[in-house]
Coordinates of C-alpha atoms and ligand atoms in Angstrom, one line a residue:
M675 CA 112.6 89.8 137.9
A676 CA 112.8 93.2 139.6
A677 CA 110.2 95.6 138.2
R678 CA 112.0 98.8 138.6
R679 CA 111.3 101.6 136.1
Q680 CA 113.3 101.3 133.0
I681 CA 113.0 103.2 129.7
L682 CA 114.5 101.4 126.7
V683 CA 115.0 102.8 123.3
V684 CA 115.2 100.0 120.7
T685 CA 117.4 101.4 117.9
G686 CA 120.0 99.9 115.7
T687 CA 122.3 100.0 112.8
G688 CA 119.6 101.0 110.3
T689 CA 116.2 100.3 108.9
G690 CA 114.8 96.8 108.4
V691 CA 117.2 95.1 110.8
G692 CA 114.5 93.6 113.1
K693 CA 113.7 96.3 115.7
T694 CA 110.0 95.6 115.5
V695 CA 110.3 91.9 115.6
L696 CA 112.5 92.0 118.7
S697 CA 110.4 94.7 120.3
A698 CA 107.2 92.7 119.9
L699 CA 108.8 89.6 121.3
L700 CA 110.1 91.5 124.3
V701 CA 106.7 93.1 125.0
R702 CA 105.0 89.7 124.7
R703 CA 107.5 88.2 127.1
C704 CA 106.9 90.9 129.7
V705 CA 103.1 90.5 129.4
Q706 CA 103.5 86.7 129.7
T707 CA 105.7 86.9 132.8
G708 CA 103.6 89.6 134.5
R709 CA 106.1 92.4 134.2
P710 CA 104.5 95.8 133.7
V711 CA 105.2 97.0 130.1
R712 CA 104.3 99.9 127.8
A713 CA 105.3 100.1 124.2
F714 CA 105.7 103.1 121.9
K715 CA 106.6 103.8 118.3
P716 CA 106.1 107.5 118.6
L717 CA 106.7 108.3 115.0
C718 CA 105.6 106.2 112.0
S719 CA 106.0 107.0 108.4
G720 CA 104.7 105.0 105.4
G721 CA 102.1 103.1 107.4
R722 CA 101.6 102.2 111.1
D723 CA 102.5 98.5 110.9
D724 CA 105.1 98.7 113.5
A725 CA 102.7 100.3 116.0
K726 CA 100.1 97.7 115.2
A727 CA 102.6 95.0 115.9
L728 CA 103.3 96.5 119.3
A729 CA 99.6 97.0 120.0
A730 CA 99.0 93.3 119.3
A731 CA 102.0 92.4 121.5
S732 CA 100.7 94.5 124.4
G733 CA 97.5 92.5 124.3
G734 CA 95.2 95.5 123.8
A735 CA 96.4 97.2 127.0
Q736 CA 97.3 100.3 125.0
T737 CA 95.5 102.1 122.1
L738 CA 97.1 102.5 118.7
D739 CA 97.2 106.3 119.2
E740 CA 98.9 106.0 122.6
I741 CA 101.5 103.8 121.1
N742 CA 101.8 105.9 117.9
P743 CA 100.6 109.5 118.3
W744 CA 102.3 110.8 115.1
H745 CA 102.1 109.2 111.7
F746 CA 102.9 110.4 108.2
E747 CA 102.2 109.2 104.7
A748 CA 105.5 109.2 103.0
P749 CA 107.8 106.2 103.5
L750 CA 110.7 108.4 104.4
S751 CA 112.3 109.3 107.7
P752 CA 109.6 110.7 110.0
A753 CA 111.5 114.0 110.1
L754 CA 111.3 114.4 106.3
A755 CA 107.8 112.9 106.0
A756 CA 106.5 115.3 108.6
R757 CA 108.1 118.2 106.7
L758 CA 106.3 117.2 103.5
E759 CA 103.0 117.5 105.3
R760 CA 104.1 120.8 106.8
R761 CA 103.8 119.4 110.3
T762 CA 106.3 119.8 113.1
V763 CA 107.0 117.4 116.0
S764 CA 109.6 118.3 118.5
L765 CA 111.8 115.9 120.6
M766 CA 110.3 117.5 123.7
Q767 CA 106.7 116.5 122.5
V768 CA 107.8 112.9 121.9
A769 CA 109.6 112.7 125.2
E770 CA 106.6 114.2 127.1
H771 CA 104.2 111.7 125.4
V772 CA 106.4 108.7 126.4
R773 CA 106.9 109.9 129.9
R774 CA 103.2 110.6 130.4
H775 CA 102.2 107.2 129.4
S776 CA 105.1 105.2 130.7
T777 CA 104.8 102.6 133.4
R778 CA 106.0 103.6 136.9
S779 CA 107.5 100.2 137.5
G780 CA 108.6 97.8 134.8
L781 CA 109.6 98.4 131.2
T782 CA 108.8 101.3 128.9
L783 CA 110.0 100.2 125.4
V784 CA 110.3 102.8 122.6
E785 CA 111.1 101.8 119.1
G786 CA 113.0 104.5 117.3
A787 CA 113.0 105.0 113.5
G788 CA 115.8 103.8 111.3
G789 CA 119.2 103.7 112.9
L790 CA 120.7 105.5 115.9
L791 CA 121.6 108.7 113.9
S792 CA 118.6 108.7 111.6
P793 CA 116.6 111.9 111.9
L794 CA 113.5 111.5 114.0
T795 CA 111.9 114.9 114.5
A796 CA 112.6 118.4 113.2
D797 CA 115.1 118.9 116.0
G798 CA 116.7 115.6 116.8
D799 CA 117.6 112.0 116.0
N800 CA 117.2 108.7 117.9
R801 CA 120.3 109.4 119.9
D802 CA 118.9 112.7 121.0
L803 CA 115.7 110.9 122.2
I804 CA 117.8 108.4 124.2
L805 CA 119.6 111.3 126.0
R806 CA 116.4 113.3 126.5
L807 CA 114.5 110.4 128.0
R808 CA 117.6 109.3 130.0
A809 CA 116.9 105.9 128.4
F810 CA 118.9 102.8 127.9
P811 CA 119.7 102.0 124.3
L812 CA 119.4 98.6 122.7
I813 CA 121.3 98.1 119.4
V814 CA 119.7 95.8 116.9
A815 CA 121.6 94.7 113.8
S816 CA 121.2 92.1 111.1
N817 CA 123.7 89.3 111.5
R818 CA 125.3 89.5 108.1
L819 CA 128.6 90.5 106.4
G820 CA 129.4 94.1 107.4
V821 CA 127.7 94.0 110.8
I822 CA 131.0 94.4 112.7
H823 CA 131.5 97.8 111.1
D824 CA 127.8 98.8 111.5
V825 CA 127.7 97.9 115.2
R826 CA 131.1 99.5 116.0
A827 CA 130.1 102.7 114.2
T828 CA 126.8 102.7 116.1
L829 CA 128.3 102.0 119.5
G830 CA 131.0 104.6 118.8
S831 CA 128.2 107.2 118.3
L832 CA 126.8 106.6 121.8
P833 CA 128.1 108.6 124.8
P834 CA 130.9 106.6 126.6
S835 CA 128.6 106.1 129.7
L836 CA 126.2 104.1 127.6
R837 CA 128.5 102.5 125.0
N838 CA 129.8 99.5 126.9
R839 CA 126.5 98.8 128.6
A840 CA 124.3 98.7 125.5
P841 CA 123.0 95.2 124.6
V842 CA 123.7 94.3 121.0
V843 CA 121.2 91.9 119.5
L844 CA 122.1 90.2 116.2
M845 CA 119.0 89.2 114.3
A846 CA 119.4 86.2 112.0
P847 CA 119.0 87.2 108.4
A848 CA 116.7 85.5 105.9
T849 CA 119.7 83.9 104.3
A850 CA 122.8 83.4 106.4
D851 CA 126.2 84.2 104.9
A852 CA 129.7 82.9 105.8
S853 CA 130.0 85.6 108.5
T854 CA 126.7 84.9 110.3
V855 CA 128.1 82.1 112.6
R856 CA 131.2 84.1 113.3
N857 CA 130.0 87.7 113.9
A858 CA 129.1 87.4 117.6
R859 CA 132.6 86.1 118.4
S860 CA 134.3 88.7 116.2
L861 CA 132.2 91.5 117.9
S862 CA 133.3 90.3 121.3
D863 CA 136.8 91.7 120.5
Y864 CA 135.1 95.1 120.8
H865 CA 132.1 94.7 123.1
P866 CA 131.5 92.7 126.2
A867 CA 130.6 89.2 125.1
D868 CA 127.8 88.8 127.7
R869 CA 126.1 91.9 126.1
I870 CA 125.9 90.3 122.6
V871 CA 122.8 88.2 122.0
E872 CA 122.0 86.3 118.8
V873 CA 118.3 85.9 118.0
P874 CA 117.3 83.2 115.5
R875 CA 114.8 83.4 112.7
V876 CA 111.3 83.6 114.1
S877 CA 108.3 82.3 112.3
E878 CA 105.4 84.5 111.2
E879 CA 103.2 82.7 113.8
I880 CA 105.5 83.6 116.7
Q881 CA 106.0 87.1 115.4
S882 CA 102.2 87.7 115.3
G883 CA 101.6 85.9 118.7
A884 CA 99.6 83.1 117.1
G885 CA 102.4 80.7 118.1
S886 CA 104.5 80.5 121.3
P887 CA 108.2 81.1 121.3
S888 CA 110.4 78.0 122.1
V889 CA 112.0 77.6 125.5
A890 CA 115.3 78.5 123.9
L891 CA 113.9 81.8 122.4
N892 CA 112.3 82.7 125.8
R893 CA 115.7 82.2 127.4
K894 CA 117.2 84.7 124.9
L895 CA 114.5 87.2 125.6
D896 CA 115.0 86.9 129.4
Q897 CA 118.7 87.3 128.9
I898 CA 118.1 90.6 127.0
L899 CA 115.7 91.8 129.7
R900 CA 118.2 91.0 132.4
L901 CA 120.8 93.0 130.6
L902 CA 118.6 96.1 131.0
E903 CA 118.9 95.7 134.8
S904 CA 122.7 95.8 134.9
Ligands
ATP2091 N1 114.6 87.1 113.6 C1 113.8 87.3 112.5 N2 113.0 86.2 112.1 C2 112.2 86.4 111.1 N3 112.0 87.5 110.4 C3 112.7 88.6 110.8 C4 113.7 88.5 111.9 N4 114.2 89.8 112.0 C5 113.7 90.5 111.1 N5 112.8 89.8 110.3 C6 112.0 90.3 109.2 O1 112.8 91.4 108.6 C7 111.9 92.4 108.2 C8 112.3 93.7 108.9 O2 112.1 93.5 110.3 P1 111.5 94.7 111.2 O3 110.3 95.2 110.6 O4 111.4 94.2 112.6 O5 112.7 95.7 111.1 P2 112.8 97.2 111.7 O6 114.2 97.4 112.1 O7 111.8 97.4 112.7 O8 112.5 98.1 110.4 P3 112.0 99.7 110.4 O9 113.3 100.4 110.3 O10 111.2 99.7 109.1 O11 111.2 99.9 111.6 C9 110.5 92.0 108.5 O12 109.9 91.4 107.4 C10 110.7 91.0 109.6 O13 109.6 90.0 109.7
MG2092 MG1 110.2 98.7 112.8

């Protein structure tokens, strides 16, 4: 796989949709296949678990503070949690941190906070960060009833130049509903089918790195990584 420089912002339709699970899997896959990779969760609020998951996935190549330079107590959007602590972080500071520590070749993966339009800093949201970093967006969504709306609304909020190219990853929910097996097909009426990837449930062992992903899961991860190249 070519190791050209690529900045990816993992965002999605909202909070709790599987951004960290997918990000950690992608980082581990890069490490395993020898592709240079750096991971960031620049702003955490209500705990640093996401950053710790990325630190573990990176195999100790990065410190927690490099992955997550800003963290706030309140389990609110980072923008609001920062304001409660009378602290200010600007989009420019976030972008500078990511650029300074990004890899020259290979993948720089940045997990946003919440969904695409969720406030991130005092002066911007996740979409603003994508634009400032000239990054590629990856849209994560939970594969349940309502996801067609959620994904279409999110894609529709991206600039046209990014909209059709963005990979959409549907993460299997804890409990499937009647729509789960149909959503990828339904979404392909609105988005290129080859840019929609379904990721199954992943055990705690695999999420934490204690267990290895199956061949089938690695194929999905490779498919997602290839989409970032095209
Ligand atoms: N494919 C999956 N297999 C198993 N568990 C999953 C999967 N996707 C998500 N989960 C679980 O759903 C929960 C939310 O996932 P995750 O923390 O990755 O979401 P997130 O989008 O990063 O949330 P946040 O907005 O808080 O950063 C976690 O408990 C996670 O383990
Ligand atoms: Mg997360």
